[in-house]
mmCIF file of C-alpha atoms and ligand atoms in Angstrom:
data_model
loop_
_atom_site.group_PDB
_atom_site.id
_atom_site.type_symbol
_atom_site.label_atom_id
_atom_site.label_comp_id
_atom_site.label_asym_id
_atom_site.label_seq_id
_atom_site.Cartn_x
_atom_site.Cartn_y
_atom_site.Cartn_z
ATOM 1 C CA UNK A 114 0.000 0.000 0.000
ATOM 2 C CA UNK A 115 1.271 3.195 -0.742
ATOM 3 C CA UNK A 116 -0.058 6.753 -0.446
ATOM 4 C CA UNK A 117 1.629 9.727 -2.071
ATOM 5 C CA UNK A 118 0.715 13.066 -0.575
ATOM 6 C CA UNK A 119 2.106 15.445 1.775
ATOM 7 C CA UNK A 120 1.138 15.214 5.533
ATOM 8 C CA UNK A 121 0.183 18.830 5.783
ATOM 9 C CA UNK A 122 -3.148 18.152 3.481
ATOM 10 C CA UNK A 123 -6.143 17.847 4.916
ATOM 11 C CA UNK A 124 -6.969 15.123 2.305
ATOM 12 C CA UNK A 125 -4.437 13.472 2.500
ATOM 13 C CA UNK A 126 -4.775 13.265 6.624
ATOM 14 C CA UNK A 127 -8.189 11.560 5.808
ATOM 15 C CA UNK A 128 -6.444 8.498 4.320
ATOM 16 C CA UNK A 129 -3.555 8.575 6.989
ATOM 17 C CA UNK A 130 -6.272 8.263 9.641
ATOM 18 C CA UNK A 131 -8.063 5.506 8.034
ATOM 19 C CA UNK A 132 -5.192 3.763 7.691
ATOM 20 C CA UNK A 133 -4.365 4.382 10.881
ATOM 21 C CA UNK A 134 -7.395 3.356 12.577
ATOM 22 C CA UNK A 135 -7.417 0.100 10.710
ATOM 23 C CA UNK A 136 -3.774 -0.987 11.545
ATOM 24 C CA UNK A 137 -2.512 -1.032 7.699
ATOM 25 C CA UNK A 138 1.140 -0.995 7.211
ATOM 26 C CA UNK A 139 1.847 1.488 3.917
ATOM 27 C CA UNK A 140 4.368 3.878 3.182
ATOM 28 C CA UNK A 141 3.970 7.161 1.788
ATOM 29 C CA UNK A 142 6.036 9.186 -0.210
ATOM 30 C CA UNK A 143 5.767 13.151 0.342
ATOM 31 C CA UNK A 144 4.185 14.771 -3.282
ATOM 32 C CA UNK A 145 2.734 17.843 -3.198
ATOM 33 C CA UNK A 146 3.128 21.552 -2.188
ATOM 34 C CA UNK A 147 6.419 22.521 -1.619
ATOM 35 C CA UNK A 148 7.795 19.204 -2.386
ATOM 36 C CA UNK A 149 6.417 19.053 -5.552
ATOM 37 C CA UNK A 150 5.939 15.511 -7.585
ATOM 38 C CA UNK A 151 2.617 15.653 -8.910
ATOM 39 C CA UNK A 152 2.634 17.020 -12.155
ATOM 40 C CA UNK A 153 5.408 14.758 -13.519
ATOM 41 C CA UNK A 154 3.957 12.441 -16.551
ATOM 42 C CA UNK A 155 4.231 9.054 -13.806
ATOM 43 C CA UNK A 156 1.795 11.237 -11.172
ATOM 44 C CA UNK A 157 -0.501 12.320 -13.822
ATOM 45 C CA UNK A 158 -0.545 8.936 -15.191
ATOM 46 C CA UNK A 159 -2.253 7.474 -11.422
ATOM 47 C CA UNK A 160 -4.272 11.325 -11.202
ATOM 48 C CA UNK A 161 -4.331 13.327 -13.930
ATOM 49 C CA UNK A 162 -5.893 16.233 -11.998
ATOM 50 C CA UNK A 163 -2.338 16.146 -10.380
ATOM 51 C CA UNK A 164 -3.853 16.538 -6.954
ATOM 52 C CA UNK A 165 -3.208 14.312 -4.083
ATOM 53 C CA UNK A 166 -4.064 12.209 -2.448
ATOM 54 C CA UNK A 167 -3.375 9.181 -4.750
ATOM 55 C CA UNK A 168 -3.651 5.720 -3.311
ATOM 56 C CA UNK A 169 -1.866 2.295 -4.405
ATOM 57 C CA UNK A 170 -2.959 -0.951 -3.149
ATOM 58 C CA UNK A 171 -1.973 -3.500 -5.207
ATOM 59 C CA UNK A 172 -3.407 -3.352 -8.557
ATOM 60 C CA UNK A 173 -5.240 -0.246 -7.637
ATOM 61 C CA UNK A 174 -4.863 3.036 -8.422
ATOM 62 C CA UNK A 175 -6.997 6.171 -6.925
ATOM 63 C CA UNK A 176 -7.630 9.695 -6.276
ATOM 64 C CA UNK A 177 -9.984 11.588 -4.253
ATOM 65 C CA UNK A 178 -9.836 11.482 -0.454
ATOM 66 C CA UNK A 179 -13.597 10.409 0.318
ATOM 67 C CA UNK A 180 -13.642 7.551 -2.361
ATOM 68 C CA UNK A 181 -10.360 6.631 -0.807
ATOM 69 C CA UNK A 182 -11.960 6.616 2.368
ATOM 70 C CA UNK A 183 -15.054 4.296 1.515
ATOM 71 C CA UNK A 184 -12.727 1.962 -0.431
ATOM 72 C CA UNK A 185 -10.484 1.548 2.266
ATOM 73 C CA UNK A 186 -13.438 1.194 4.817
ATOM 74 C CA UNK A 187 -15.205 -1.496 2.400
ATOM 75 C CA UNK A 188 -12.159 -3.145 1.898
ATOM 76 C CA UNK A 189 -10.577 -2.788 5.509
ATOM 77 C CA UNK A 190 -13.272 -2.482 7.834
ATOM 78 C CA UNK A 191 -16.662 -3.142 6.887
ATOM 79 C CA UNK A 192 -18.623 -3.536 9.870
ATOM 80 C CA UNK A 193 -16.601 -1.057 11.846
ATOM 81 C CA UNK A 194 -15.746 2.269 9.542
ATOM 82 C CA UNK A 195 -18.228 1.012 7.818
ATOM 83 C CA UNK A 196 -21.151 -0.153 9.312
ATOM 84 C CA UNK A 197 -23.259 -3.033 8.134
ATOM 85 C CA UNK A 198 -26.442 -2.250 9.985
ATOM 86 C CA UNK A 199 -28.557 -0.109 7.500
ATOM 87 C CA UNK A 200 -29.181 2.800 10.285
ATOM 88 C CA UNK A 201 -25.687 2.931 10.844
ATOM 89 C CA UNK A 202 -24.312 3.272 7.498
ATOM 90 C CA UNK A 203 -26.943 5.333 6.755
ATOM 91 C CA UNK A 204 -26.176 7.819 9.590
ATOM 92 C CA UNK A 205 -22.314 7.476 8.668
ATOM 93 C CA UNK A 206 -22.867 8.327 4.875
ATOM 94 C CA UNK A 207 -24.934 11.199 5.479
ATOM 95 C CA UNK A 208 -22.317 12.955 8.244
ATOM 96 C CA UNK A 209 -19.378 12.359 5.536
ATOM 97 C CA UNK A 210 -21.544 14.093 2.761
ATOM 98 C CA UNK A 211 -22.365 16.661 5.155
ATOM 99 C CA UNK A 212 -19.297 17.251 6.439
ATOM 100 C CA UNK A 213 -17.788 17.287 2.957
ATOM 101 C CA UNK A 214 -20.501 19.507 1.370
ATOM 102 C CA UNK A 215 -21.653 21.541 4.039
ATOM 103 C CA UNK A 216 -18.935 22.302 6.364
ATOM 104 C CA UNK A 217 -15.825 22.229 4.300
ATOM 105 C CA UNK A 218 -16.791 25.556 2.098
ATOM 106 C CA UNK A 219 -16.776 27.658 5.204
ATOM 107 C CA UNK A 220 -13.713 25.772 6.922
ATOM 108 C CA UNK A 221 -11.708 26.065 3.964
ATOM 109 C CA UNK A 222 -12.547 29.809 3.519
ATOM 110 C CA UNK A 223 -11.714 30.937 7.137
ATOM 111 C CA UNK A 224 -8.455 28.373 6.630
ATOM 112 C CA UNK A 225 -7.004 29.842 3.438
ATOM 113 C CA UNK A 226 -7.470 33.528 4.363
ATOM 114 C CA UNK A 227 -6.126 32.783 8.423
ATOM 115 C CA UNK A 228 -3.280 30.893 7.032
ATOM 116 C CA UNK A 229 -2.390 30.585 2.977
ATOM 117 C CA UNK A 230 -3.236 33.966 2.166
ATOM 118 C CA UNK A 231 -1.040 36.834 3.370
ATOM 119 C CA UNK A 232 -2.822 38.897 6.187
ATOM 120 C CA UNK A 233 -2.826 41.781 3.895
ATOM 121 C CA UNK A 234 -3.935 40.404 1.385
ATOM 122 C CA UNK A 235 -7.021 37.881 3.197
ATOM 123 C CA UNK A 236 -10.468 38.655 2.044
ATOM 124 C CA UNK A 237 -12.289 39.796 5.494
ATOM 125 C CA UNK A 238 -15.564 39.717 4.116
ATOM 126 C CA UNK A 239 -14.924 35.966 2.992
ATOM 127 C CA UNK A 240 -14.123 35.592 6.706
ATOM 128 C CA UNK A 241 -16.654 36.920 8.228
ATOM 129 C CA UNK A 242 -19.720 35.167 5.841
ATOM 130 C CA UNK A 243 -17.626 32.254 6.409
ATOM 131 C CA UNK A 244 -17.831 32.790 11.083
ATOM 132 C CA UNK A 245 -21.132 32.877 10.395
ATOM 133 C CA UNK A 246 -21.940 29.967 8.620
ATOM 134 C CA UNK A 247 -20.211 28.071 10.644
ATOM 135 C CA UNK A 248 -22.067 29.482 13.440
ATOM 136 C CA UNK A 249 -25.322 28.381 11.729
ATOM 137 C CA UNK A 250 -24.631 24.857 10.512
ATOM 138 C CA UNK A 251 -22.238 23.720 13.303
ATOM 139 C CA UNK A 252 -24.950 23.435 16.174
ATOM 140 C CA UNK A 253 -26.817 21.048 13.379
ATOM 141 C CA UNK A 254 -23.950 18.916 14.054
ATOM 142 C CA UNK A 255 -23.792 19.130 17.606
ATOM 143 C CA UNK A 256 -27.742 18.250 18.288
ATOM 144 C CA UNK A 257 -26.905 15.315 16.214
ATOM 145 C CA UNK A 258 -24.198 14.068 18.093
ATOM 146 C CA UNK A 259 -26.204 14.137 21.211
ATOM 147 C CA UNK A 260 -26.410 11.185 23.486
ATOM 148 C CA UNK A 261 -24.094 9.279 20.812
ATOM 149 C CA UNK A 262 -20.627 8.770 20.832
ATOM 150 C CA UNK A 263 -19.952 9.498 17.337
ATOM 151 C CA UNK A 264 -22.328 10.225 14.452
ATOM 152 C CA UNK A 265 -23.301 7.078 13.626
ATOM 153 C CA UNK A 266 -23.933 5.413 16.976
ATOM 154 C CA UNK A 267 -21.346 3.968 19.595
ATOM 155 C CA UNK A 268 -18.286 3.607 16.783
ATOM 156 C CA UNK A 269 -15.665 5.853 14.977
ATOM 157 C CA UNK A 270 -16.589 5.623 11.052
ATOM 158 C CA UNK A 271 -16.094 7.549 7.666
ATOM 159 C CA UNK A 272 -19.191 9.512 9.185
ATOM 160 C CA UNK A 273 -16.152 10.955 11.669
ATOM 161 C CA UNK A 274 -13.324 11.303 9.202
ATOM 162 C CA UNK A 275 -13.887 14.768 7.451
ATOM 163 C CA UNK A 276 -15.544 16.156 10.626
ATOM 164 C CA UNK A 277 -12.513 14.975 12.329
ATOM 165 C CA UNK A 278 -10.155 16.334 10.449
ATOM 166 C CA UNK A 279 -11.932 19.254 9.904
ATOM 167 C CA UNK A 280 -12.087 19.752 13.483
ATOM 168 C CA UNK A 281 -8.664 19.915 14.455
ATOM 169 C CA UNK A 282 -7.930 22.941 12.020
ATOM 170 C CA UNK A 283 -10.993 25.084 13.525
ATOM 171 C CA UNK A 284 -9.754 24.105 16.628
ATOM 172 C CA UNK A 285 -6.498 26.341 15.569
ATOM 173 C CA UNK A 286 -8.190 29.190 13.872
ATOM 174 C CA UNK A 287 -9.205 32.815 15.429
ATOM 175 C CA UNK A 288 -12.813 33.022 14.875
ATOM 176 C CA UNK A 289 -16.114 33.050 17.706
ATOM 177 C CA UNK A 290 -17.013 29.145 18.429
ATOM 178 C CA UNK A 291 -20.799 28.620 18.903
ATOM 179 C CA UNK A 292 -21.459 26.240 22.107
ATOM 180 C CA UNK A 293 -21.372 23.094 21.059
ATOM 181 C CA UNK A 294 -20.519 20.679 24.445
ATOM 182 C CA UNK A 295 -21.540 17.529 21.896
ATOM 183 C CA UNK A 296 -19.111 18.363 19.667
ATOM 184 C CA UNK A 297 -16.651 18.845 22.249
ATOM 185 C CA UNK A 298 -17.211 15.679 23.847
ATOM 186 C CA UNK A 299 -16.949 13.920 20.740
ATOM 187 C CA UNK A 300 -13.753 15.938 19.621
ATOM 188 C CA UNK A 301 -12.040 15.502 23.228
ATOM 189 C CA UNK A 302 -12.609 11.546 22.598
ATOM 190 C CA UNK A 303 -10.898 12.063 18.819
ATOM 191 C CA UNK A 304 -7.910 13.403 20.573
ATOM 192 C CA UNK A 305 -7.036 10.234 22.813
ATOM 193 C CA UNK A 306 -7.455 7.983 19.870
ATOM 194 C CA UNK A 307 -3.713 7.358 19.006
ATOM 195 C CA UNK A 308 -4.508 7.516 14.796
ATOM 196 C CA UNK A 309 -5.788 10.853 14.688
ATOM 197 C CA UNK A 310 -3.260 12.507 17.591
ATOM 198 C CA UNK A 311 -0.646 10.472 15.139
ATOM 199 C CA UNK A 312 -1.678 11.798 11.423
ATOM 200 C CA UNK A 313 -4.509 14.560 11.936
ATOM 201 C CA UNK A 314 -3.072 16.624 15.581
ATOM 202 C CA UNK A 315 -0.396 18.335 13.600
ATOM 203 C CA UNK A 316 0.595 21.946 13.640
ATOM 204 C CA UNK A 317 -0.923 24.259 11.332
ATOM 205 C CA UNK A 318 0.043 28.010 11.808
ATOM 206 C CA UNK A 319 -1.084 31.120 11.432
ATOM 207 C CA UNK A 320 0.630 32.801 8.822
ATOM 208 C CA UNK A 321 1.733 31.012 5.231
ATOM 209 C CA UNK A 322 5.336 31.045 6.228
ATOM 210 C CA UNK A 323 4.447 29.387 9.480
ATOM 211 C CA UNK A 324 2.213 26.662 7.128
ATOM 212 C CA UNK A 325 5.569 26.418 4.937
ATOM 213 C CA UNK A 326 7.528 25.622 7.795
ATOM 214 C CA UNK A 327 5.272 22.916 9.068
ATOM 215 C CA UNK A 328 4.741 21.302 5.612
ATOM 216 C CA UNK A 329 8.689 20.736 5.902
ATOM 217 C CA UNK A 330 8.836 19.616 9.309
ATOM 218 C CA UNK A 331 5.850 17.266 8.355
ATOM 219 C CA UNK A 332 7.208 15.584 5.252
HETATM 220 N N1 GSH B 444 -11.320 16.414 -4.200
HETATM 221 C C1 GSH B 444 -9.926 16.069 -4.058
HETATM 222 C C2 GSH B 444 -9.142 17.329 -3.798
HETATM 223 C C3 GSH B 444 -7.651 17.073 -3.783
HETATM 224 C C4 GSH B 444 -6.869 18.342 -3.525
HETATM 225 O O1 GSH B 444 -7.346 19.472 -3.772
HETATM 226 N N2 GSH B 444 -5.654 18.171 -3.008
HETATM 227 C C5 GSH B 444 -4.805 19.303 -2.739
HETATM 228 C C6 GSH B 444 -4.187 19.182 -1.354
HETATM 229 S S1 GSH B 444 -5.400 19.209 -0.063
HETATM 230 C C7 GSH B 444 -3.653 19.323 -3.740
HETATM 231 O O2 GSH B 444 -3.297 18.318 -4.316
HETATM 232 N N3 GSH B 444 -3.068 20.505 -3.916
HETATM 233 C C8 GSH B 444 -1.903 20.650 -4.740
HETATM 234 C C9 GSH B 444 -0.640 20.420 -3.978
HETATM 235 O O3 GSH B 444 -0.649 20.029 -2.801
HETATM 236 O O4 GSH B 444 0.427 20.638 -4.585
HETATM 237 C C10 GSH B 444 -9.752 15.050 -2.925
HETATM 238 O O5 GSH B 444 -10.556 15.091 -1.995
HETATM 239 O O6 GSH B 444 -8.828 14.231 -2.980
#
């Protein structure tokens, strides 16, 4: 198994975690960013979007984090990241869409203007619509999550895996956090499992010279 992708994307940290979680011995060779590697005729050849992360497993060859994620969980863990019972997977599915779909675009937004975009240059309106829908569709997410351990009942699966890593960089951005105790329950339970402190609890930075630095130190 191989992955190729830097450890500093937030994709990429989706498949790490998986991995992770389901004990899977891969290496991974750092493409991407500052190192580079992904628009060379071999890495468009296994993504021609020359975006990563790419996965190898064998005879298989893939791109796009969440499709890597439900492969890997079909694969890998089916009947744990990926439930069996229908209510389960169905709850799972629908938090990993969500997540994708609905949180990501404001995430990303407050993300790239806190820390890829210079602070002179970072588009404060873009921030501010962004605050706020977070402030509007988080608390969706945190009445779901109560009285359950994580979104799809008493396990971790793909229905955590974009939330999760999602999480972690909110967690280090400047903006005003609605309550959400569920949320922080769930999120406090995240950081003690030793996948996610291992490939998702990495430094981020403030600033895109601090997010340079890291995405050395990271590999
Ligand atoms: N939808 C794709 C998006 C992939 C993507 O945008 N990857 C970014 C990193 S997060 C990338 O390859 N950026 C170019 C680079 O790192 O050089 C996925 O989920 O895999």
């Amino acid at each position: 198994m191989i992955v190729y992708g830097r450890r500093s994307s937030i994709n990429v940290q989706k498949v790490l975690w998986v991995l992770g979680e389901l004990g899977i011995e891969f290496r991974r060779e750092s493409i991407g960013g500052g190192f580079g590697g992904n628009d060379t005729p071999a890495f468009r050849a296994m993504n021609p979007n020359g975006l990563i992360p790419v996965l190898r497993d064998g005879d298989i060859i893939m791109f796009e984090s969440n499709a890597i994620v439900r492969y890997l969980a079909a694969r890998y863990g089916a009947g744990s990241l990926l439930p069996t019972e229908p209510h389960a997977l169905a709850a799972a599915e629908q938090w990993m869409e969500w997540s994708q779909t609905t949180l990501a675009p404001p995430a990303s937004a407050l993300f790239m203007n806190q820390v890829r975009i210079p602070a002179d240059r970072a588009d404060r309106k873009a921030m501010a619509d962004a605050e706020a829908r977070l402030q509007t569709v988080l608390p969706i997410a945190d009445k779901a999550l109560a009285g359950k351990a994580f979104f799809a009942g008493d396990d971790l699966t793909i229905g955590d895996i974009v939330f999760g890593c999602l999480r972690w960089r909110l967690d280090k951005l400047d903006w005003k956090q609605p309550p959400m105790p569920n949320i922080d329950r769930w999120f406090a339970a995240l950081k003690e499992r030793p996948a996610y402190k291992q490939w998702v609890m990495v430094p981020v930075g403030r600033s895109p010279e601090e997010w340079a630095a890291n995405e050395k130190l990271l590999g």
